[in-house]
mmCIF file with all atom_site columns, C-alpha atoms in Angstrom:
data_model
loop_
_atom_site.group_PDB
_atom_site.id
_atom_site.type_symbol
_atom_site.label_atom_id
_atom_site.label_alt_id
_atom_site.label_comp_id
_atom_site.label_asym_id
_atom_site.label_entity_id
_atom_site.label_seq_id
_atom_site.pdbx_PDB_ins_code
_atom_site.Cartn_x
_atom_site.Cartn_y
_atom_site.Cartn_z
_atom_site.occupancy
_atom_site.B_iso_or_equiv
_atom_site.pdbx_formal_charge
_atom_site.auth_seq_id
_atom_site.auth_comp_id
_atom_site.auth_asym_id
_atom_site.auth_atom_id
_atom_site.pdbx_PDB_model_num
ATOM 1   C CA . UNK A 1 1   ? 72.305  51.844 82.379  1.00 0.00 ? 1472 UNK A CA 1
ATOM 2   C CA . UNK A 1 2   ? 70.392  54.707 80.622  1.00 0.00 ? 1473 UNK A CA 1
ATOM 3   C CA . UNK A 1 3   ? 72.713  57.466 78.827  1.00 0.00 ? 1474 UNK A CA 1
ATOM 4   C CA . UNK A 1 4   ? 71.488  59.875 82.131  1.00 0.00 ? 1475 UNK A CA 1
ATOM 5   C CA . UNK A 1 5   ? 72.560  57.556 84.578  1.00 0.00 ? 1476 UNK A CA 1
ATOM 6   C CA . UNK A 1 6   ? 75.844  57.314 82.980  1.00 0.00 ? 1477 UNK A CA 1
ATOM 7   C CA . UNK A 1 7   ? 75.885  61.089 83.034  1.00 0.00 ? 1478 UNK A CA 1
ATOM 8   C CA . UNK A 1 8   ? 75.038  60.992 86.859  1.00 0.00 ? 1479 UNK A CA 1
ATOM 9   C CA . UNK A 1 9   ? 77.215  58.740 87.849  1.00 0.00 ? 1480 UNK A CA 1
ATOM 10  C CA . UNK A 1 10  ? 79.719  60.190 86.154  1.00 0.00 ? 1481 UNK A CA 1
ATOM 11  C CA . UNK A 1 11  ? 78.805  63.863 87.687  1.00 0.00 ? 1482 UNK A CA 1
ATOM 12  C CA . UNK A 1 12  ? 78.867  61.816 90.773  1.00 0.00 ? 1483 UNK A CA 1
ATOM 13  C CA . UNK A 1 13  ? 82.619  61.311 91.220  1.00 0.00 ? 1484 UNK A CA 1
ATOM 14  C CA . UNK A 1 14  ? 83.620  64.598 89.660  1.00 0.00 ? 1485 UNK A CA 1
ATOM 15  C CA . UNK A 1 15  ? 81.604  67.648 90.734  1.00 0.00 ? 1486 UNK A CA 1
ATOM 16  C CA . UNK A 1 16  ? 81.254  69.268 93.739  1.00 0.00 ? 1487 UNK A CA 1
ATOM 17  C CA . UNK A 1 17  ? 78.282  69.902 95.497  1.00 0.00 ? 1488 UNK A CA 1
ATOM 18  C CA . UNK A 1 18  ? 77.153  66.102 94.023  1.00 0.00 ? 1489 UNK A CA 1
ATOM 19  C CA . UNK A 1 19  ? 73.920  65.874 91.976  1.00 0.00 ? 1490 UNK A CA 1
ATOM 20  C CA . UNK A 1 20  ? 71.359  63.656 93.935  1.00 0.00 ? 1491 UNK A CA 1
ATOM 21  C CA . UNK A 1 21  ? 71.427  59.999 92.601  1.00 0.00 ? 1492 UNK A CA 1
ATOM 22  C CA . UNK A 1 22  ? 69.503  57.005 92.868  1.00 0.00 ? 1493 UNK A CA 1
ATOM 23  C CA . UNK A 1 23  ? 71.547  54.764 94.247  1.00 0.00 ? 1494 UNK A CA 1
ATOM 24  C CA . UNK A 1 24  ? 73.390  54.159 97.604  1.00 0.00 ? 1495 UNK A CA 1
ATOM 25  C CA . UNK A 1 25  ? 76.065  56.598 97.722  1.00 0.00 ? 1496 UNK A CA 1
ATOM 26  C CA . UNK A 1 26  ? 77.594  55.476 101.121 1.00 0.00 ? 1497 UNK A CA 1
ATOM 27  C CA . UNK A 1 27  ? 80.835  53.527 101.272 1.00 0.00 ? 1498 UNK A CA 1
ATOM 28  C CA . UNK A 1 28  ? 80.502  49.703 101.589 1.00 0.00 ? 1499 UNK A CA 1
ATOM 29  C CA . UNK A 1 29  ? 83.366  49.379 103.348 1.00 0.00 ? 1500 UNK A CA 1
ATOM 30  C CA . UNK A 1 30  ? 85.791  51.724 105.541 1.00 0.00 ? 1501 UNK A CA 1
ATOM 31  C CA . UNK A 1 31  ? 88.242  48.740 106.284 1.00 0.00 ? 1502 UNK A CA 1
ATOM 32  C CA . UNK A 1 32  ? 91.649  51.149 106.307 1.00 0.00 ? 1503 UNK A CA 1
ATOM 33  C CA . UNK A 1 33  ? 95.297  48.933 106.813 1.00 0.00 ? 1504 UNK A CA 1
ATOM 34  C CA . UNK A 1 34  ? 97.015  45.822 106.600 1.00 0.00 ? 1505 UNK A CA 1
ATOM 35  C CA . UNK A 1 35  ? 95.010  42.606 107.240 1.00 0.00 ? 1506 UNK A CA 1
ATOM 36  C CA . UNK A 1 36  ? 95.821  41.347 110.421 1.00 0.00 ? 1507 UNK A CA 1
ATOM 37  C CA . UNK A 1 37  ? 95.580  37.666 111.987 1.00 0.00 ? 1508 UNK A CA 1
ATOM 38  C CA . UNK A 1 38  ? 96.442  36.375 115.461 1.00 0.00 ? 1509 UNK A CA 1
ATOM 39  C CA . UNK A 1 39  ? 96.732  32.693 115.925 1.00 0.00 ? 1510 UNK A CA 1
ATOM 40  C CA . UNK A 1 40  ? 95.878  31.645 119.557 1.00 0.00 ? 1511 UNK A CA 1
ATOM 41  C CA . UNK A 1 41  ? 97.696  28.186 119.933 1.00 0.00 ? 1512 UNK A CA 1
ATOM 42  C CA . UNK A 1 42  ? 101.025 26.762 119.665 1.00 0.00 ? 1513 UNK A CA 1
ATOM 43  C CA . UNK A 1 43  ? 100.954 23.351 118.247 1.00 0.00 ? 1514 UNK A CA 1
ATOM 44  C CA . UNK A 1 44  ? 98.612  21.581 116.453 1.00 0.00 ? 1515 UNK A CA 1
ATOM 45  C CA . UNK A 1 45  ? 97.020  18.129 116.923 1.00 0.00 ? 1516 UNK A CA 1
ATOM 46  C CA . UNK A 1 46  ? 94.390  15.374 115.094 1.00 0.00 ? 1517 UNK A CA 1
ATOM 47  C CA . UNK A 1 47  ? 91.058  14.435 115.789 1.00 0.00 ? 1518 UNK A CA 1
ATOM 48  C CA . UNK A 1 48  ? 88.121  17.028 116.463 1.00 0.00 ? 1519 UNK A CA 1
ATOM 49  C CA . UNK A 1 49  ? 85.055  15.645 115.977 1.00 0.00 ? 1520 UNK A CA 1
ATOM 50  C CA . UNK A 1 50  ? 81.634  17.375 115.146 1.00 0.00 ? 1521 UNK A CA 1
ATOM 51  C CA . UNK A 1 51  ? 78.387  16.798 116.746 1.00 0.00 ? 1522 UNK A CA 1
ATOM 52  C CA . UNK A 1 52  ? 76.551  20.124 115.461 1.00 0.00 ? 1523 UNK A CA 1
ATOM 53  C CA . UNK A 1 53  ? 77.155  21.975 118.969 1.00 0.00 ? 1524 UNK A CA 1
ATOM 54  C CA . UNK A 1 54  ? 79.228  25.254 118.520 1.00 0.00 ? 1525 UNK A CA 1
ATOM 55  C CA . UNK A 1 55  ? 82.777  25.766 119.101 1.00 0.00 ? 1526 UNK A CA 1
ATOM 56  C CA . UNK A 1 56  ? 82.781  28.879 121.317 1.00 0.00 ? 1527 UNK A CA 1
ATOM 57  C CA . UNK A 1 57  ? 85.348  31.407 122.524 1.00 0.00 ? 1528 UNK A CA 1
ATOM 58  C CA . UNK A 1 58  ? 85.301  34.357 124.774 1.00 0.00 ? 1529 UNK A CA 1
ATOM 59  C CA . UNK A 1 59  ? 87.904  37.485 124.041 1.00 0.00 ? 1530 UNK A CA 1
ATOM 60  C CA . UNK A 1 60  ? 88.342  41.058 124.719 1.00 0.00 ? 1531 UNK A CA 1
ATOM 61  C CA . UNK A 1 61  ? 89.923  43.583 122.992 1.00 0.00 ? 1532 UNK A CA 1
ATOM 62  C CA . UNK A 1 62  ? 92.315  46.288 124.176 1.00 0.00 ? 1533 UNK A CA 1
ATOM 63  C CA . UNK A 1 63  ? 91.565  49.062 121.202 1.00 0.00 ? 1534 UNK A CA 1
ATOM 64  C CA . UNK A 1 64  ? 88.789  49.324 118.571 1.00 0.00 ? 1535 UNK A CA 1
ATOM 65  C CA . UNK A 1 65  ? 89.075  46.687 115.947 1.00 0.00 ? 1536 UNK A CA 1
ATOM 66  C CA . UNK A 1 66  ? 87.224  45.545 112.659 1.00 0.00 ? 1537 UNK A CA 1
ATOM 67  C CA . UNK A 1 67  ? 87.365  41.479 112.716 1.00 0.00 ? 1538 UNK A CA 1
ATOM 68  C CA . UNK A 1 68  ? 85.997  40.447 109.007 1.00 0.00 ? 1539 UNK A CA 1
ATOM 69  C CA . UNK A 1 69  ? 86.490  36.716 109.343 1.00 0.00 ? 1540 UNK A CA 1
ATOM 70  C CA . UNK A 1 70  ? 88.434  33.680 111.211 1.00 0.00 ? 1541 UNK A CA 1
ATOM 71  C CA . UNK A 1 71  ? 90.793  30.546 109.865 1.00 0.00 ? 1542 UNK A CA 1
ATOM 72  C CA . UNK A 1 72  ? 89.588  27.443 111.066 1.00 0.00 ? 1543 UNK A CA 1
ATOM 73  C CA . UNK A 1 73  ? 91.312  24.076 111.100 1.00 0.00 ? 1544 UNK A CA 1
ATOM 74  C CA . UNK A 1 74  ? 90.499  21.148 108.059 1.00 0.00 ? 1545 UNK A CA 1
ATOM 75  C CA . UNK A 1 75  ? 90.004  17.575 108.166 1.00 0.00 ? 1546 UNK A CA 1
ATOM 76  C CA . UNK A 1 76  ? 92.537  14.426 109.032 1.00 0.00 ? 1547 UNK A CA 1
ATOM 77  C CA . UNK A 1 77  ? 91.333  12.390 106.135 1.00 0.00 ? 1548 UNK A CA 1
ATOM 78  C CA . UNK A 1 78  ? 92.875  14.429 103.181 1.00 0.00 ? 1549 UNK A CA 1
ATOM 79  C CA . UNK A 1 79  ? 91.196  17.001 100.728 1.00 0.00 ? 1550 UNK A CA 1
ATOM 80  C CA . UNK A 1 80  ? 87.699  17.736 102.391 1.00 0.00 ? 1551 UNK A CA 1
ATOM 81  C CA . UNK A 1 81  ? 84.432  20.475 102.057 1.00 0.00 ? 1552 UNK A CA 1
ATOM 82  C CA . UNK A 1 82  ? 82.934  21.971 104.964 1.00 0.00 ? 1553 UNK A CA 1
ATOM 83  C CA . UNK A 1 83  ? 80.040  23.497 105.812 1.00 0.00 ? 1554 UNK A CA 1
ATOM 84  C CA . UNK A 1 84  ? 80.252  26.324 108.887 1.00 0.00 ? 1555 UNK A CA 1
ATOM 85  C CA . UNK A 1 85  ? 78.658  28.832 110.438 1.00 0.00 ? 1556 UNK A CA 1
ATOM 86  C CA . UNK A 1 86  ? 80.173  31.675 111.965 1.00 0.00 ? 1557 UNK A CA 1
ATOM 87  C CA . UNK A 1 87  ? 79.111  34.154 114.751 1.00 0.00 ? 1558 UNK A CA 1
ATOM 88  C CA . UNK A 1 88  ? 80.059  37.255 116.472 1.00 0.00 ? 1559 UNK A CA 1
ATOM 89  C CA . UNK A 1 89  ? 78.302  37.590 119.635 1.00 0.00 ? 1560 UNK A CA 1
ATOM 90  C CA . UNK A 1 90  ? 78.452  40.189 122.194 1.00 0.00 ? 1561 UNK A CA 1
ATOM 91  C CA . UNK A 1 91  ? 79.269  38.377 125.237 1.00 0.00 ? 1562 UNK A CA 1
ATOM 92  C CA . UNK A 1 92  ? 77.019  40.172 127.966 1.00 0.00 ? 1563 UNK A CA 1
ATOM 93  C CA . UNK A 1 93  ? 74.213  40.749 125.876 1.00 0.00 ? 1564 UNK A CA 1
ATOM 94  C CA . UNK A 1 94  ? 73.982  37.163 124.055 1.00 0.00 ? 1565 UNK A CA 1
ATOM 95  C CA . UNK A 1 95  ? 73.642  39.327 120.636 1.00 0.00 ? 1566 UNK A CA 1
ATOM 96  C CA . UNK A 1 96  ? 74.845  38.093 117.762 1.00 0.00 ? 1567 UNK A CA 1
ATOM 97  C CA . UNK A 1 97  ? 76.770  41.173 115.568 1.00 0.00 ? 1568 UNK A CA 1
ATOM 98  C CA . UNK A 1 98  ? 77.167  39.255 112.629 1.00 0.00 ? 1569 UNK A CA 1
ATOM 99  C CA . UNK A 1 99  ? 76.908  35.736 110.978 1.00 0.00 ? 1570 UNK A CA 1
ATOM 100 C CA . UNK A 1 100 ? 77.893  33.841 107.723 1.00 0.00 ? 1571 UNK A CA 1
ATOM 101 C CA . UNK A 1 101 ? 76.309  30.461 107.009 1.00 0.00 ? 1572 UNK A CA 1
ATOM 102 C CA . UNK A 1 102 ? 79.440  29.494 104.584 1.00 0.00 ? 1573 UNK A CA 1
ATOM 103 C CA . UNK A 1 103 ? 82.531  26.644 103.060 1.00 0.00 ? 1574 UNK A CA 1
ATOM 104 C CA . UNK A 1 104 ? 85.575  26.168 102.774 1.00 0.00 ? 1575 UNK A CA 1
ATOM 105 C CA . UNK A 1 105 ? 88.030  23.436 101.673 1.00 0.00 ? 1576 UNK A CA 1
ATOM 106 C CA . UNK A 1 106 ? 90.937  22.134 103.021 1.00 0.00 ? 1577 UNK A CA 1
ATOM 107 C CA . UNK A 1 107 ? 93.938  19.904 101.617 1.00 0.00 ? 1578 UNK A CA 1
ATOM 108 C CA . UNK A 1 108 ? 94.098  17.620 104.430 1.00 0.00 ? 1579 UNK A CA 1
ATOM 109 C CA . UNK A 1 109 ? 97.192  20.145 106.266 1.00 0.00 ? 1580 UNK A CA 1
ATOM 110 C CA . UNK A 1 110 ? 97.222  21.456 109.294 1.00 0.00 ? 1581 UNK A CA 1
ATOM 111 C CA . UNK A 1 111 ? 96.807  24.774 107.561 1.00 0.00 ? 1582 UNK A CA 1
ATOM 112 C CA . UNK A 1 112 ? 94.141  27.149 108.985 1.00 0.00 ? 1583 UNK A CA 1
ATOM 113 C CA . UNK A 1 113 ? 91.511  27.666 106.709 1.00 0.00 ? 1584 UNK A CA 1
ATOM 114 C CA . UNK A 1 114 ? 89.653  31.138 105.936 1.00 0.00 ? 1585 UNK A CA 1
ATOM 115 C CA . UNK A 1 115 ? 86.282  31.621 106.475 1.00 0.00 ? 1586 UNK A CA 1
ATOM 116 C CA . UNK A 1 116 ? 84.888  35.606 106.146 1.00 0.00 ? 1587 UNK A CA 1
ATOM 117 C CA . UNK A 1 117 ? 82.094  37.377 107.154 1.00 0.00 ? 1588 UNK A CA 1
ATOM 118 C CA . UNK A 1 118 ? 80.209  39.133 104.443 1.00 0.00 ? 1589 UNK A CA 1
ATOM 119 C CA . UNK A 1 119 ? 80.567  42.308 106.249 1.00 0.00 ? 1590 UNK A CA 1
ATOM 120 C CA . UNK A 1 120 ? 83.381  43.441 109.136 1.00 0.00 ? 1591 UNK A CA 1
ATOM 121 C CA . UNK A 1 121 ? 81.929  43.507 112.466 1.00 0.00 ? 1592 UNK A CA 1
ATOM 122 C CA . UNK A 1 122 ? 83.354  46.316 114.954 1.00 0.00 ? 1593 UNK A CA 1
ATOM 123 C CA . UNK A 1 123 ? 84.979  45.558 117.828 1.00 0.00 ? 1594 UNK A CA 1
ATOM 124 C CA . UNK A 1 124 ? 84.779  47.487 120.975 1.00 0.00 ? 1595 UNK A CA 1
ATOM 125 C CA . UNK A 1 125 ? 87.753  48.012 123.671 1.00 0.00 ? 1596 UNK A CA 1
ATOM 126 C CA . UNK A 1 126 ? 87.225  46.343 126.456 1.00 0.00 ? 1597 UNK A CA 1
ATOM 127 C CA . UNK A 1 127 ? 83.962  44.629 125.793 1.00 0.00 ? 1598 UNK A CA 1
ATOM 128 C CA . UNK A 1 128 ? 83.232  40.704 126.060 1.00 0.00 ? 1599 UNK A CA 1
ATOM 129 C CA . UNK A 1 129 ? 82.721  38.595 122.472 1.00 0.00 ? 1600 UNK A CA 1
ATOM 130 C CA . UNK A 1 130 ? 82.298  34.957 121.916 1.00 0.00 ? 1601 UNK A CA 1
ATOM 131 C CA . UNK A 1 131 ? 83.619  33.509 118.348 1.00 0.00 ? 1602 UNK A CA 1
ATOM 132 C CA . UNK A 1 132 ? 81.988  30.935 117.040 1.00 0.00 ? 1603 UNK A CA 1
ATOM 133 C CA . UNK A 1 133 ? 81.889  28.549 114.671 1.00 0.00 ? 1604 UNK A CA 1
ATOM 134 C CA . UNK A 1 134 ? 79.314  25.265 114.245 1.00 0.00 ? 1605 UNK A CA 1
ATOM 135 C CA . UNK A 1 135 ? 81.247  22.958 111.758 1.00 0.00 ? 1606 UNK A CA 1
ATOM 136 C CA . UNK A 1 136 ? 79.857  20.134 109.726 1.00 0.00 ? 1607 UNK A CA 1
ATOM 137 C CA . UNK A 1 137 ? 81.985  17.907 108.240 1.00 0.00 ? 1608 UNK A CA 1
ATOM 138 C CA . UNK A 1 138 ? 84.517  14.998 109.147 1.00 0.00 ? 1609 UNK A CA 1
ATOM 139 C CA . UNK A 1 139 ? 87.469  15.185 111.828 1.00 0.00 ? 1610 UNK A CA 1
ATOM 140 C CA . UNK A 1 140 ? 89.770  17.577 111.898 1.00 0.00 ? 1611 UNK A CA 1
ATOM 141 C CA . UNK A 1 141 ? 92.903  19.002 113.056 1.00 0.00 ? 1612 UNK A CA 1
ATOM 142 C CA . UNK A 1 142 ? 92.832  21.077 116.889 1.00 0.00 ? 1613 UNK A CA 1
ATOM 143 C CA . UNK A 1 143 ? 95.046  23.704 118.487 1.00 0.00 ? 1614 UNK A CA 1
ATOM 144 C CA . UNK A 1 144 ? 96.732  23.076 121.409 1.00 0.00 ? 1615 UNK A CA 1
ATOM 145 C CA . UNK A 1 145 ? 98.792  24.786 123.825 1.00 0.00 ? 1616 UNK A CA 1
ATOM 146 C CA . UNK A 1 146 ? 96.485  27.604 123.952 1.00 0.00 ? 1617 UNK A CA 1
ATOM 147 C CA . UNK A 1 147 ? 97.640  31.413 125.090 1.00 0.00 ? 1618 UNK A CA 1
ATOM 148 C CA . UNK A 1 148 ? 95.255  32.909 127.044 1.00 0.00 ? 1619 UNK A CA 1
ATOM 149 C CA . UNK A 1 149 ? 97.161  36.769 126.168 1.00 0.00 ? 1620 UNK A CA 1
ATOM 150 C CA . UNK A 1 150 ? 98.110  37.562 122.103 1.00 0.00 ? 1621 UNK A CA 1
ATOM 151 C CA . UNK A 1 151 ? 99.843  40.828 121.617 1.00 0.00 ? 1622 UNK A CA 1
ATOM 152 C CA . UNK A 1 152 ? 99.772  41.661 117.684 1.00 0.00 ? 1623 UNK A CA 1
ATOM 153 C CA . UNK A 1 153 ? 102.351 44.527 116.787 1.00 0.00 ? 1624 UNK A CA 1
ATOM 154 C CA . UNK A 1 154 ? 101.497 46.343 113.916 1.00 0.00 ? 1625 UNK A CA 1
ATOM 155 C CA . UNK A 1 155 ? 104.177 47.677 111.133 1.00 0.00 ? 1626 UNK A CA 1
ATOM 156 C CA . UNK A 1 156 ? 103.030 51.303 112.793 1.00 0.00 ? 1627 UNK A CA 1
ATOM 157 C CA . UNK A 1 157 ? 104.051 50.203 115.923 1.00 0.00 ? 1628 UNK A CA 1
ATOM 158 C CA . UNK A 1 158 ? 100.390 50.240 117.158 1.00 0.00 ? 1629 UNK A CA 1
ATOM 159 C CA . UNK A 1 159 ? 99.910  46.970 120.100 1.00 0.00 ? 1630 UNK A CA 1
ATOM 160 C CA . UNK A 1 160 ? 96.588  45.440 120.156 1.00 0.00 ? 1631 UNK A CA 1
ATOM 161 C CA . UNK A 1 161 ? 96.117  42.735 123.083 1.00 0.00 ? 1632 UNK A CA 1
ATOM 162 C CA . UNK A 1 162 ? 93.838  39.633 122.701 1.00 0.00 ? 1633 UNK A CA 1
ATOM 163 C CA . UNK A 1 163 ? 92.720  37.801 126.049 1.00 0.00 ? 1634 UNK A CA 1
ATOM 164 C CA . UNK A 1 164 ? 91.335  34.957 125.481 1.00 0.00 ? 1635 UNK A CA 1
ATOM 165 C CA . UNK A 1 165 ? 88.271  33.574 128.637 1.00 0.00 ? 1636 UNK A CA 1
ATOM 166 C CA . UNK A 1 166 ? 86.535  30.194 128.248 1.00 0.00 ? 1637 UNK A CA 1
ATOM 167 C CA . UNK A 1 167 ? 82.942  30.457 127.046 1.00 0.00 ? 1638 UNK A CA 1
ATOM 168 C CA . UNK A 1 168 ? 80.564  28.853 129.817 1.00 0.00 ? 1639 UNK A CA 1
ATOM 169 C CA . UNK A 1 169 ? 78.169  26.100 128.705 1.00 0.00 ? 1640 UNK A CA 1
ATOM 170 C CA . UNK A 1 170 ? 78.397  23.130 126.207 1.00 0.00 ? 1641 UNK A CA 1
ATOM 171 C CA . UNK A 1 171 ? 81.329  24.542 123.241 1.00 0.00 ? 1642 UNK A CA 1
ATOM 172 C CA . UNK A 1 172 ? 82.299  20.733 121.332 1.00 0.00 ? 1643 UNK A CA 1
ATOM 173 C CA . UNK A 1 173 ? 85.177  20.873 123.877 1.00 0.00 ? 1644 UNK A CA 1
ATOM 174 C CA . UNK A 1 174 ? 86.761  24.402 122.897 1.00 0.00 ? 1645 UNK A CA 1
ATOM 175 C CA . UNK A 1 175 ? 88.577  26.251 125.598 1.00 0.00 ? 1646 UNK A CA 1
ATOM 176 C CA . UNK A 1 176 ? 91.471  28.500 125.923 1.00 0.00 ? 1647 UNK A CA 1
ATOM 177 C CA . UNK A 1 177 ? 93.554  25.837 126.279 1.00 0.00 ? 1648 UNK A CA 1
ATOM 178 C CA . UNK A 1 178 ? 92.782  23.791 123.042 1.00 0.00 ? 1649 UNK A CA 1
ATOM 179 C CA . UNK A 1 179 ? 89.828  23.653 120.108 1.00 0.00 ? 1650 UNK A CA 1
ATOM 180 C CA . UNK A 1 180 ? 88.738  25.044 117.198 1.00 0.00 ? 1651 UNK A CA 1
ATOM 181 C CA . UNK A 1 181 ? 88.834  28.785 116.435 1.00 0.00 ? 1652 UNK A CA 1
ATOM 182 C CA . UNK A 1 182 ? 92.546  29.266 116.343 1.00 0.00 ? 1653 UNK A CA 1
ATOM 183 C CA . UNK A 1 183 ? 92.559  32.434 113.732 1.00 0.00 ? 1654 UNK A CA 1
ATOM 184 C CA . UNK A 1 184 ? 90.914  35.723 114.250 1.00 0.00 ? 1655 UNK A CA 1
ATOM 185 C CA . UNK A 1 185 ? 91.607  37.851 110.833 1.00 0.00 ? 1656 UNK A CA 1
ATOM 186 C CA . UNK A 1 186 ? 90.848  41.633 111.687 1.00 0.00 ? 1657 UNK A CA 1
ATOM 187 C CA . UNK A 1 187 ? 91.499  44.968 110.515 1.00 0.00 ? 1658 UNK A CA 1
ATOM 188 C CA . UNK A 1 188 ? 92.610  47.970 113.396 1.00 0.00 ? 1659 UNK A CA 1
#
């Protein structure tokens, strides 16, 4: 940086009315709160397989949320690498609201497994959403014993209410019941 643009910057983030700058002055993020995760199933089980078709969920939301990524389950065989996409979609629409072509690796647990969006993606009350994630890699670990209703208390006292729908058409086998897709990770 140039000794003005130090000097801008600088008169930036401690005058008021702020000097004009050439940069992006806008927040990145407004994420406010605790990270929050809800886990959707109750026991865990071996032996999901991957074809390259989508594991796909349908939930609603009770109250405005931000999700900014989802834990996934890791392989059978011991210490593995993935490659995943994930997806956001708005349900009635079919438009995606966000997607991260990513990794992760796993220790061979039946751990859930974090994979983030590069940005959050806001969730609407009351609106339909499909999660998804298209997994390559070896057989993994699935949820089972599925809850169709999450209630997530916050520290604040604040209740937001997950229902979880089966997506229709071809999702590797992922339903409410069991799957893939068993952590959302969101901010309220």
């Amino acid at each position: 940086m140039s000794d003005r643009e130090v000097v801008n910057l600088f008169l930036h983030f401690t005058v008021n009315p702020k000097p004009r700058v050439e940069y992006i002055d806008r927040p990145r993020c407004c994420l406010r709160g605790k990270e929050c995760s809800i886990n959707r199933f109750q026991q865990v089980e071996s032996r999901w397989g991957y074809s390259g078709t989508s594991d796909r969920i349908r939930f609603t939301v009770n109250r405005r949320i931000s999700i900014v990524g989802f834990g996934l389950y890791g392989s059978i065989h011991g210490p593995t690498d993935y490659q995943v996409n994930i997806q956001i979609i708005e349900s009635d629409k079919n438009q995606a609201l966000g997607q991260n072509d990513s990794g992760f690796s796993c220790d061979g647990s039946p751990n859930t497994f974090r994979v983030m969006f590069k940005e959050p993606i806001e969730i609407m009350p009351n609106v339909s959403y499909t999660a998804c994630a298209t997994v390559k890699g070896p057989d993994s670990h699935y949820g089972t014993k599925g809850l169709k209703k999450i209630i997530h208390e916050s520290p604040t006292g604040a209740k937001t209410c997950f229902l979880f729908f089966s997506s229709p058409g071809n999702n590797n086998g992922t339903s409410v019941e069991d799957g893939q897709i068993p952590e959302i990770i969101f901010h309220t």
